[in-house]
Coordinates of C-alpha atoms and ligand atoms in Angstrom, one line a residue:
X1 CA -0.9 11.1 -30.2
X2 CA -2.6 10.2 -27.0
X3 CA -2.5 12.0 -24.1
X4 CA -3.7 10.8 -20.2
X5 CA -5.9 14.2 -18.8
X6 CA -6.2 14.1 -15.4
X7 CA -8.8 16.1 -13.4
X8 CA -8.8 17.2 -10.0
X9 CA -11.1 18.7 -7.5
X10 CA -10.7 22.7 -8.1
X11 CA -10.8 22.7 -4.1
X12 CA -7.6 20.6 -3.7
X13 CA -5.9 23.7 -5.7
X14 CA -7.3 26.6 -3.5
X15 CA -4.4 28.3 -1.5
X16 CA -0.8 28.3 -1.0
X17 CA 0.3 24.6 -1.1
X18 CA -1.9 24.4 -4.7
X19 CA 2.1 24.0 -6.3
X20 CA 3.0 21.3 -3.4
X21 CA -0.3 19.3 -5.3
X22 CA 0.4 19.7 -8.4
X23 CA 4.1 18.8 -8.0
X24 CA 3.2 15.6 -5.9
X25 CA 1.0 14.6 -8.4
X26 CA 3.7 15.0 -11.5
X27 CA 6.1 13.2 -9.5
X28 CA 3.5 10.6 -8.5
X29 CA 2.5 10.2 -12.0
X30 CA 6.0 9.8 -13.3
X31 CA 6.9 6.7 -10.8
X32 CA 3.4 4.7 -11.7
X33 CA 4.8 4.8 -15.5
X34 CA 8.6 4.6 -14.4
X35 CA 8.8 1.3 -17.2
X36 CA 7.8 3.4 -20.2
X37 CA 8.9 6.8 -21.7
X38 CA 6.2 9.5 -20.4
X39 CA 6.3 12.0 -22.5
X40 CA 5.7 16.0 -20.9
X41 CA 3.2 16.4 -18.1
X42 CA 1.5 20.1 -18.1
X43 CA -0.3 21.5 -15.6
X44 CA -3.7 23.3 -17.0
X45 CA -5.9 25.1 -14.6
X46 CA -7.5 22.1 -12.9
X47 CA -6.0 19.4 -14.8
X48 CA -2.8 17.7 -16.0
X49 CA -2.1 17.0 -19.6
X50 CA 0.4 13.2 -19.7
X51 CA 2.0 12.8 -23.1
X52 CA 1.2 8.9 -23.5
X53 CA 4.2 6.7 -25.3
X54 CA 2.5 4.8 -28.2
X55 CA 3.9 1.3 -26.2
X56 CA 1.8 1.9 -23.3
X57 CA -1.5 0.2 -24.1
X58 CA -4.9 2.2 -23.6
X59 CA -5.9 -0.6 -20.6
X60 CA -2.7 -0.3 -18.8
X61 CA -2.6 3.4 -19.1
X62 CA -5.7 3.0 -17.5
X63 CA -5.3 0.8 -15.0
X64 CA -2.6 2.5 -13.6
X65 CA -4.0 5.9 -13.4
X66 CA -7.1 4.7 -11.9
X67 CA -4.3 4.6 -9.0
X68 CA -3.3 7.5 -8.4
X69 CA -4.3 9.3 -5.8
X70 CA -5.6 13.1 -6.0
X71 CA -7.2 12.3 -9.4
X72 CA -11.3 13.2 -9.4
X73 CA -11.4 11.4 -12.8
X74 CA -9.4 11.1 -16.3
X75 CA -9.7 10.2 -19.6
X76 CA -7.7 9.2 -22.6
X77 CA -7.9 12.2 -25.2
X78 CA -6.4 13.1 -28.5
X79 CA -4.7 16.8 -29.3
X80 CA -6.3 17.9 -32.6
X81 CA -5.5 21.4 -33.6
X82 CA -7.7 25.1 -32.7
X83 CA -10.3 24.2 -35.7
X84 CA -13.9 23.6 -35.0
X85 CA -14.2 21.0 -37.7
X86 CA -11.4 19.2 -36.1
X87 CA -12.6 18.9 -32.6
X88 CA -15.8 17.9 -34.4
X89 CA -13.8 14.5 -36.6
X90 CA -12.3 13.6 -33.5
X91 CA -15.1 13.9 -31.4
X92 CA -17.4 11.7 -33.7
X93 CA -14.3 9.2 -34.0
X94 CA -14.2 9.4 -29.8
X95 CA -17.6 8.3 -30.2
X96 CA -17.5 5.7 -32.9
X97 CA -15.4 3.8 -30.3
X98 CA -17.8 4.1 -27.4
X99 CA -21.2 3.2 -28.4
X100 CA -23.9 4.2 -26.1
X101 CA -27.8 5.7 -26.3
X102 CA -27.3 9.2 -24.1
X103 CA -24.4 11.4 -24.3
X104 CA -23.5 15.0 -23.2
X105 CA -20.3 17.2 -24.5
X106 CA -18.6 19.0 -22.0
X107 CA -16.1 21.8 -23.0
X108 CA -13.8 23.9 -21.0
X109 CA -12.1 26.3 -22.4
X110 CA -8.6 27.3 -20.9
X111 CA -7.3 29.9 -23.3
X112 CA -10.1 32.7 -24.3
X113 CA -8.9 33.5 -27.4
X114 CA -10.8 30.8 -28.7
X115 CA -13.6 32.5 -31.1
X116 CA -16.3 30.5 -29.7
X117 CA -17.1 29.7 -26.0
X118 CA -17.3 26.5 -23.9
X119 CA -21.6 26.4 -25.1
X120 CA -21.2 27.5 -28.1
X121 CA -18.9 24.5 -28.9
X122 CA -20.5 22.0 -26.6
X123 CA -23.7 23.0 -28.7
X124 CA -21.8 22.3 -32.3
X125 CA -20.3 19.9 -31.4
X126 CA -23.3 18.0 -30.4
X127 CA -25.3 18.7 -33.0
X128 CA -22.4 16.7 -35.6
X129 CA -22.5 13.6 -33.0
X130 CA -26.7 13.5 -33.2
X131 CA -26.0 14.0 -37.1
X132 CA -23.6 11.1 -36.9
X133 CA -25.0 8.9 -34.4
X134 CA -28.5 9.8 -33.7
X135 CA -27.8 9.7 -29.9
X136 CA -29.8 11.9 -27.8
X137 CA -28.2 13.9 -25.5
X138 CA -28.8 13.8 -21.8
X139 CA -27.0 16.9 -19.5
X140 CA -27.7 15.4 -16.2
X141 CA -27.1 11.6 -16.3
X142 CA -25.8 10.6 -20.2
X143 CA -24.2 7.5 -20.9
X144 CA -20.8 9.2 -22.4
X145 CA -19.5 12.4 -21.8
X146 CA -17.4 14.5 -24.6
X147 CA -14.6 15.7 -22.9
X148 CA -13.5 19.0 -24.8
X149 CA -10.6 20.7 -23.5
X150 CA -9.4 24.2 -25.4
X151 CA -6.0 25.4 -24.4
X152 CA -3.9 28.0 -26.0
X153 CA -2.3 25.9 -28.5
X154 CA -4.8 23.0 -29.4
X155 CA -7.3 21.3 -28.3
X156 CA -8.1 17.7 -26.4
X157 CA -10.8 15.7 -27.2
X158 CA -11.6 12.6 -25.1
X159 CA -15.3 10.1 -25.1
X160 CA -15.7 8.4 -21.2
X161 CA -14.7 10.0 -18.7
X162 CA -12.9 7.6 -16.0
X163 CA -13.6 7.9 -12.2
X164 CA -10.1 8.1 -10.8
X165 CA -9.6 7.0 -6.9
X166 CA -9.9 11.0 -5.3
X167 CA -8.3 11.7 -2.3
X168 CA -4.6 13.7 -1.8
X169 CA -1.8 12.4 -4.2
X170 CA 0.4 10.3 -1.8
X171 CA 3.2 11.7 0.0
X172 CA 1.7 15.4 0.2
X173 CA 0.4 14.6 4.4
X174 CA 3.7 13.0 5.2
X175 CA 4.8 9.4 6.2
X176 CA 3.4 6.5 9.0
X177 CA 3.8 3.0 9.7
X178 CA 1.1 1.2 9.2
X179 CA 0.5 -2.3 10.7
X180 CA -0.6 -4.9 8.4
X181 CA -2.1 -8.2 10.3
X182 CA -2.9 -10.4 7.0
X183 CA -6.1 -9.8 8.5
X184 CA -9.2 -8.1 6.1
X185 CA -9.5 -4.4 8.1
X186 CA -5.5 -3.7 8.0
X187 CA -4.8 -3.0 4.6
X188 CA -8.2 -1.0 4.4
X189 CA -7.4 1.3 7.0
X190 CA -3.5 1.7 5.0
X191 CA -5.8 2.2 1.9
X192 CA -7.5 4.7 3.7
X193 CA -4.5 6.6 4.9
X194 CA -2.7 6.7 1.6
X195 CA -6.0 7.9 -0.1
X196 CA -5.4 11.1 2.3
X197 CA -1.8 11.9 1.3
X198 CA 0.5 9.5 3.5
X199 CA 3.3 7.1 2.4
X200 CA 3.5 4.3 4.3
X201 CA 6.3 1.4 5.5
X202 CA 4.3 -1.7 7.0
X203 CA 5.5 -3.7 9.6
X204 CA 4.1 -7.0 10.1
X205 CA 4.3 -9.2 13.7
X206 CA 4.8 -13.1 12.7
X207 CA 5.5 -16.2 14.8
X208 CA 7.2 -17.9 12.7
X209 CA 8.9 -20.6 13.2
X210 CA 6.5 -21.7 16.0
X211 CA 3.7 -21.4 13.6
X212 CA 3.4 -21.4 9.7
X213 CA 4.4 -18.6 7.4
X214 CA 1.1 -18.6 6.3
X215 CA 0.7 -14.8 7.8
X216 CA 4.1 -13.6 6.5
X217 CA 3.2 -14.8 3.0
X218 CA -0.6 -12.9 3.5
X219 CA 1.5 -9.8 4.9
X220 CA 3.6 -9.6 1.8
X221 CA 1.1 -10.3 -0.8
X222 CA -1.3 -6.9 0.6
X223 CA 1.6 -5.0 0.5
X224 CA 2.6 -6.2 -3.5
X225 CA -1.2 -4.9 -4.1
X226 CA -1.2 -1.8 -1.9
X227 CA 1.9 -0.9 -3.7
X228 CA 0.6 0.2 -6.6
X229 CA -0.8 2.9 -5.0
X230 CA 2.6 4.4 -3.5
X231 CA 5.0 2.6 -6.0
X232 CA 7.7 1.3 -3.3
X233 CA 7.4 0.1 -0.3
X234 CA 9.2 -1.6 2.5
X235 CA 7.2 -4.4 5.1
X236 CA 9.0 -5.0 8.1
X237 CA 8.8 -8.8 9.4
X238 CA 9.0 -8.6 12.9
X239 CA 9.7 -12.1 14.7
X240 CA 7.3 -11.9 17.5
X241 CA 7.1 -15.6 18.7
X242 CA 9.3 -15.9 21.3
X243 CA 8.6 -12.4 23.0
X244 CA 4.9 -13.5 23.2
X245 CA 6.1 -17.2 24.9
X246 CA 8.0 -14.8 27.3
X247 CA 5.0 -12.7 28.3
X248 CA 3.1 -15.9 28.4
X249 CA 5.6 -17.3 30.7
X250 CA 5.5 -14.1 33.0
X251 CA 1.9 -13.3 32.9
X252 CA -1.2 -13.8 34.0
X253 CA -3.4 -14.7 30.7
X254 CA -6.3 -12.1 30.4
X255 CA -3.9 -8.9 30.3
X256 CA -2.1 -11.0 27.2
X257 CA -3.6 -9.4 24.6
X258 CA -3.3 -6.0 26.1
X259 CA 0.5 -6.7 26.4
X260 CA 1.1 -8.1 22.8
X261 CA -0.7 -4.9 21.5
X262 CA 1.2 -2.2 23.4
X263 CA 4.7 -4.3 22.7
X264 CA 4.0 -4.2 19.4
X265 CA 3.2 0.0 19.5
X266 CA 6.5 0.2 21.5
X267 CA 8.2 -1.4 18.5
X268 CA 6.2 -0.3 15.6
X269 CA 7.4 2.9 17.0
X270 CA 10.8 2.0 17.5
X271 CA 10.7 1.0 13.3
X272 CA 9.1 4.5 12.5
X273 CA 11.4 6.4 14.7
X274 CA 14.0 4.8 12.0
X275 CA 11.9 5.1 9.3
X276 CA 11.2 8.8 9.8
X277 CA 6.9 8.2 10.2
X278 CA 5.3 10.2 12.4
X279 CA 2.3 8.2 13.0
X280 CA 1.1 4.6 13.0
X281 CA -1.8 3.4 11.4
X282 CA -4.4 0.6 13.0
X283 CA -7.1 -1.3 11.4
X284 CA -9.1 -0.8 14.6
X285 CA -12.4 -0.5 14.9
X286 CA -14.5 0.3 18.7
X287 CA -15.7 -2.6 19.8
X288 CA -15.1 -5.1 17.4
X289 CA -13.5 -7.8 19.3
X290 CA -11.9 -7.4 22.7
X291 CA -9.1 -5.8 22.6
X292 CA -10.5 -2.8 21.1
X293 CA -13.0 -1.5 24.0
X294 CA -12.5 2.4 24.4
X295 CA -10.7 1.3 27.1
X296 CA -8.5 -1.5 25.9
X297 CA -7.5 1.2 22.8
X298 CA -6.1 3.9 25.8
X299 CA -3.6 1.6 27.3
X300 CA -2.5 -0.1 24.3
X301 CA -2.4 3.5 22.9
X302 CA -0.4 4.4 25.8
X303 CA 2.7 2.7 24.8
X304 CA 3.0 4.2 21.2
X305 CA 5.3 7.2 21.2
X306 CA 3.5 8.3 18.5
X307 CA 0.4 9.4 17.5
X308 CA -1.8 6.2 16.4
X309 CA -4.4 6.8 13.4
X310 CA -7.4 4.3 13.3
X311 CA -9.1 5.1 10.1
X312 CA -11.6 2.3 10.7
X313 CA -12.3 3.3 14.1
X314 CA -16.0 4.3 13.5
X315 CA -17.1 2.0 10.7
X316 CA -18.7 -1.4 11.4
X317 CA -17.7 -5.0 9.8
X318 CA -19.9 -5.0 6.8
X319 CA -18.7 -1.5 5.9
X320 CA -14.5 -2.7 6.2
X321 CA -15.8 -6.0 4.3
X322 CA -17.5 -3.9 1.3
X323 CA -14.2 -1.6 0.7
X324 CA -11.8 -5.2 1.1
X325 CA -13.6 -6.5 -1.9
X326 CA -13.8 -3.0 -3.6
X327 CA -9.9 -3.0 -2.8
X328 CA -9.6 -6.5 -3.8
X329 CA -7.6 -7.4 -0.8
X330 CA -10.4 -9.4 0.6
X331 CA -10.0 -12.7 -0.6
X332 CA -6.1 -12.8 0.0
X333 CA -7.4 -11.9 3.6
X334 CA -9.5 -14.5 4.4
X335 CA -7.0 -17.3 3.4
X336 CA -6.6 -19.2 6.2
X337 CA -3.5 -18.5 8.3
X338 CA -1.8 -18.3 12.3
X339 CA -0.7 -15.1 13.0
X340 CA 0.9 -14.5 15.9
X341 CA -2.7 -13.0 18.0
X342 CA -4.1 -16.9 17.4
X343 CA -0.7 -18.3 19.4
X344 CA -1.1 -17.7 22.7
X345 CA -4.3 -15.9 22.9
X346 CA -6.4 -16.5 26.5
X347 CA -9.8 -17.8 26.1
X348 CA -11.4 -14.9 28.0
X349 CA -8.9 -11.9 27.5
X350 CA -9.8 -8.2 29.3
X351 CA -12.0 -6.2 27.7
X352 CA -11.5 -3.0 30.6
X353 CA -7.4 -3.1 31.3
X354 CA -6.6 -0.5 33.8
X355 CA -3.2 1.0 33.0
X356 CA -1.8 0.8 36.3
X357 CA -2.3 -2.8 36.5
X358 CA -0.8 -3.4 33.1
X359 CA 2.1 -1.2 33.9
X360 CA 2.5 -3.0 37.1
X361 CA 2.7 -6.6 35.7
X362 CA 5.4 -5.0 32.7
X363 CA 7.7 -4.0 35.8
X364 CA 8.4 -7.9 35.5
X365 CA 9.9 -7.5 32.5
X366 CA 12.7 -6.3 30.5
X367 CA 10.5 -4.2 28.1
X368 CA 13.7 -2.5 26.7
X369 CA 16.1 -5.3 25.8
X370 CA 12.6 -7.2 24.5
X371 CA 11.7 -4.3 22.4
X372 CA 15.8 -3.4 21.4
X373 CA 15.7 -7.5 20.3
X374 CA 12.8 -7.7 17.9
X375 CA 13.9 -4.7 16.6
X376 CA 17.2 -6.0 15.9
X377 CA 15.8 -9.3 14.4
X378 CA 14.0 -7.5 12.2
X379 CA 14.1 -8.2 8.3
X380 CA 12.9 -5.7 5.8
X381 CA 11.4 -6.6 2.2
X382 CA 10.9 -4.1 -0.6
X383 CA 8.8 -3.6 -2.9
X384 CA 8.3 -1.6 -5.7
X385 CA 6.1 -0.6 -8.5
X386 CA 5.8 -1.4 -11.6
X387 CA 7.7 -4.2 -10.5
X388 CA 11.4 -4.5 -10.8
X389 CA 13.4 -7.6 -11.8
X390 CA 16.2 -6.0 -9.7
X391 CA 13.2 -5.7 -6.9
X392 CA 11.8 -8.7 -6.5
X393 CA 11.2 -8.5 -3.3
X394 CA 14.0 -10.8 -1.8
X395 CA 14.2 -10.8 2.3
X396 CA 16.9 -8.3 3.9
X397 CA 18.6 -8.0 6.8
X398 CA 17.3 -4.2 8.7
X399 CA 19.5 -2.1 7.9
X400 CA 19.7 1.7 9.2
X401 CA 19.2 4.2 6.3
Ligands
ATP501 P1 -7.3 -7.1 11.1 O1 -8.4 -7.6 10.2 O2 -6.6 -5.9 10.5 O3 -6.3 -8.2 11.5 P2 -8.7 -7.4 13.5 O4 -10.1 -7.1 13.5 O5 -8.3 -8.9 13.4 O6 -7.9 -6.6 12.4 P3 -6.9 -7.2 15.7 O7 -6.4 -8.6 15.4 O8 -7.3 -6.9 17.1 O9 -8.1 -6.8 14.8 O10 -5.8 -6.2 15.3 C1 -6.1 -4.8 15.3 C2 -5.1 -4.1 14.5 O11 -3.8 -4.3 15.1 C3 -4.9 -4.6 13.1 O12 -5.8 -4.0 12.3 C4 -3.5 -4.2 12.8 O13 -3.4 -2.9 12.4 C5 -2.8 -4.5 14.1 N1 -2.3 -5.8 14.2 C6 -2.8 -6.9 14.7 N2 -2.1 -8.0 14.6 C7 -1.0 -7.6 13.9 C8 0.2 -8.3 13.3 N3 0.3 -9.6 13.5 N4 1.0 -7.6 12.7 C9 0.9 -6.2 12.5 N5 -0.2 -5.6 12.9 C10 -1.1 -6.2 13.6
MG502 MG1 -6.3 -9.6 13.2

């Protein structure tokens, strides 16, 4: 029988909300394998124990929990029983499936009753594995570690440990809005957010039909891939088009940008309001073009009626760059697209907006009813998960609820 152990960082699990983790993380686990029959979860000291259907295929098993959230790292183990020889055949058997020229055993034992402790066996045990193998063993930097865990009622034996992602399993901080531009630093900085706990519901800003759906199709495929890491989701396709010709009708053109960005605060936070977020979540970064001068950031800010997260904010292009490709959202990003910033954008826009000014030139507009109608032309997709035949994420009508 194979079984999915899951480690965490012992300093995610100090204090009072330690059961709030652990119960996030069962829960979490359970939705990521929602299409096959998980066996039990237990929760062991710093670790969770997943009993692994025999369906579920080593590499998917993998893949998938190289996903979640709030694990430091995993590994696939087999449950031998409270017998030294037997930890020893299943280790060497481990082994025999992971060649490699350096290796170190690492035993932890959980339940005390066990007659030997965690050096004593790490020292047995891999003394049978240079007998077998003639690999020598490295403590500091081996090729393979022996996972050995020792509980009350058998042991778990596991060869390669797997680096899981780290971070808070999602859903413990809370829920945001994040705003996905098809763009390469958006779905970093949702990355970023959902690697510290949050769920997110994006909302996307298209101008379709005055320009391609190019952006809307980008939108939808970065949130199919950063679903896997929250296993449902919901975008919301805002029609921004024809609020943009009206600004551009009403407006003089370098406060443009400014006035696109804090309409689509005012409605991102409209959506969240509905959604029940409590923040929204930017892909800015100081500086990086225009509209993101220190003060460009305060008056778009200004219009969000709730707190805006900018995970990016201090990291520079190459950084954002490296993590898309580590992410793999990178090359869906750079495909080329409109979105609605290209249509309509001055040639020289503000870089130093003052808010009175701003606030001044939106007294000539209905900011309400603009804001109450994109809203209400508003069309959600879902997306889930593994994905679901039922789910395939078909454009809705916004509905409440
Ligand atoms: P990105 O690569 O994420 O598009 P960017 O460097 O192009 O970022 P901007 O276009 O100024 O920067 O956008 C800054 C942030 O505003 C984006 O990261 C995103 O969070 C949000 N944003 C911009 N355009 C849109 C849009 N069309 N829909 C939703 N959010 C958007
Ligand atoms: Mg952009």
């Amino acid at each position: 029988m194979r079984y999915l152990v899951g480690r965490y960082h012992e300093i995610a699990l100090k204090g009072r909300n330690q059961w709030r983790f652990v119960e996030q993380l069962r829960h979490n686990l359970r939705s990521v394998f929602a299409d096959v029959r998980l066996g039990k979860i237990r929760s062991e000291g710093p670790r969770l124990i997943v009993e692994l259907p025999d369906e579920l295929d080593d590499a998917t098993a993998c893949a998938r929990a190289a996903g979640i959230f709030g694990v430091a790292n995993f590994s696939l183990s087999y449950r031998v029983p409270l017998d030294l020889q037997a930890i020893k055949d299943a280790a060497i058997a481990r082994v025999r499936e992971h060649p490699a020229h350096s290796f170190r055993i690492s035993t932890r034992r959980g339940d005390k009753r066990f007659p030997m402790n965690s050096m004593e066996v790490d020292r047995e045990v891999g003394a049978a594995i240079v007998d077998a193998f003639g690999y020598r063993v490295d403590l500091h930097d081996p090729e393979l570690t022996v996972a050995i865990e020792i509980l009350a009622d058998a042991a778990f034996v596991s060869a390669g440990k797997i680096p899981g992602p780290g971070g808070l399993p999602v859903g413990i901080s809370g829920r945001a809005v994040a705003l996905i531009s098809g763009g390469i630093d958006s779905p970093v900085a949702a990355y970023r957010m959902m690697r510290r706990g949050l769920t997110l519901d994006f909302v996307h800003f298209h101008a379709y039909p005055l320009v391609s759906a190019a952006s809307l199709e980008k939108a939808c495929d970065l949130v199919a891939q950063l679903t896997r890491y929250q296993t449902r989701s919901t975008l919301a396709l805002v029609p921004f088009g024809m609020l943009q010709r009206e600004i551009v009708a009403g407006s003089e053109r370098p406060l443009r940008v400014v006035m696109y960005r804090r309409f689509m605060m005012r409605i991102a936070s409209a959506l969240a309001i509905r959604f029940r977020a409590r923040a929204l979540v930017t892909g800015e970064s100081l500086g990086q073009v225009a509209s993101q001068t220190l003060d460009n950031l305060a008056v778009i800010e200004n219009a969000a009626r709730l707190p805006v997260l900018r995970p990016l904010l201090g990291m520079d292009k190459n950084e954002i760059v490296e993590q898309a490709r580590a992410l793999g959202t990178f090359e869906t990003s750079i495909l080329a697209d409109q979105d609605c910033c290209t249509l309509f954008v001055p040639e020289h826009p503000e870089t130093h907006a003052r808010l009175a000014e701003v606030e001044a030139l939106e007294a000539r507009f209905d900011v309400d009813r603009m804001v109450a109608d994109a809203v209400g032309a508003t069309e959600v997709r879902r997306f889930s998960f593994p994905p679901r035949p039922e789910n395939p994420g078909i454009l809705g009508e916004y509905r409440d609820g």
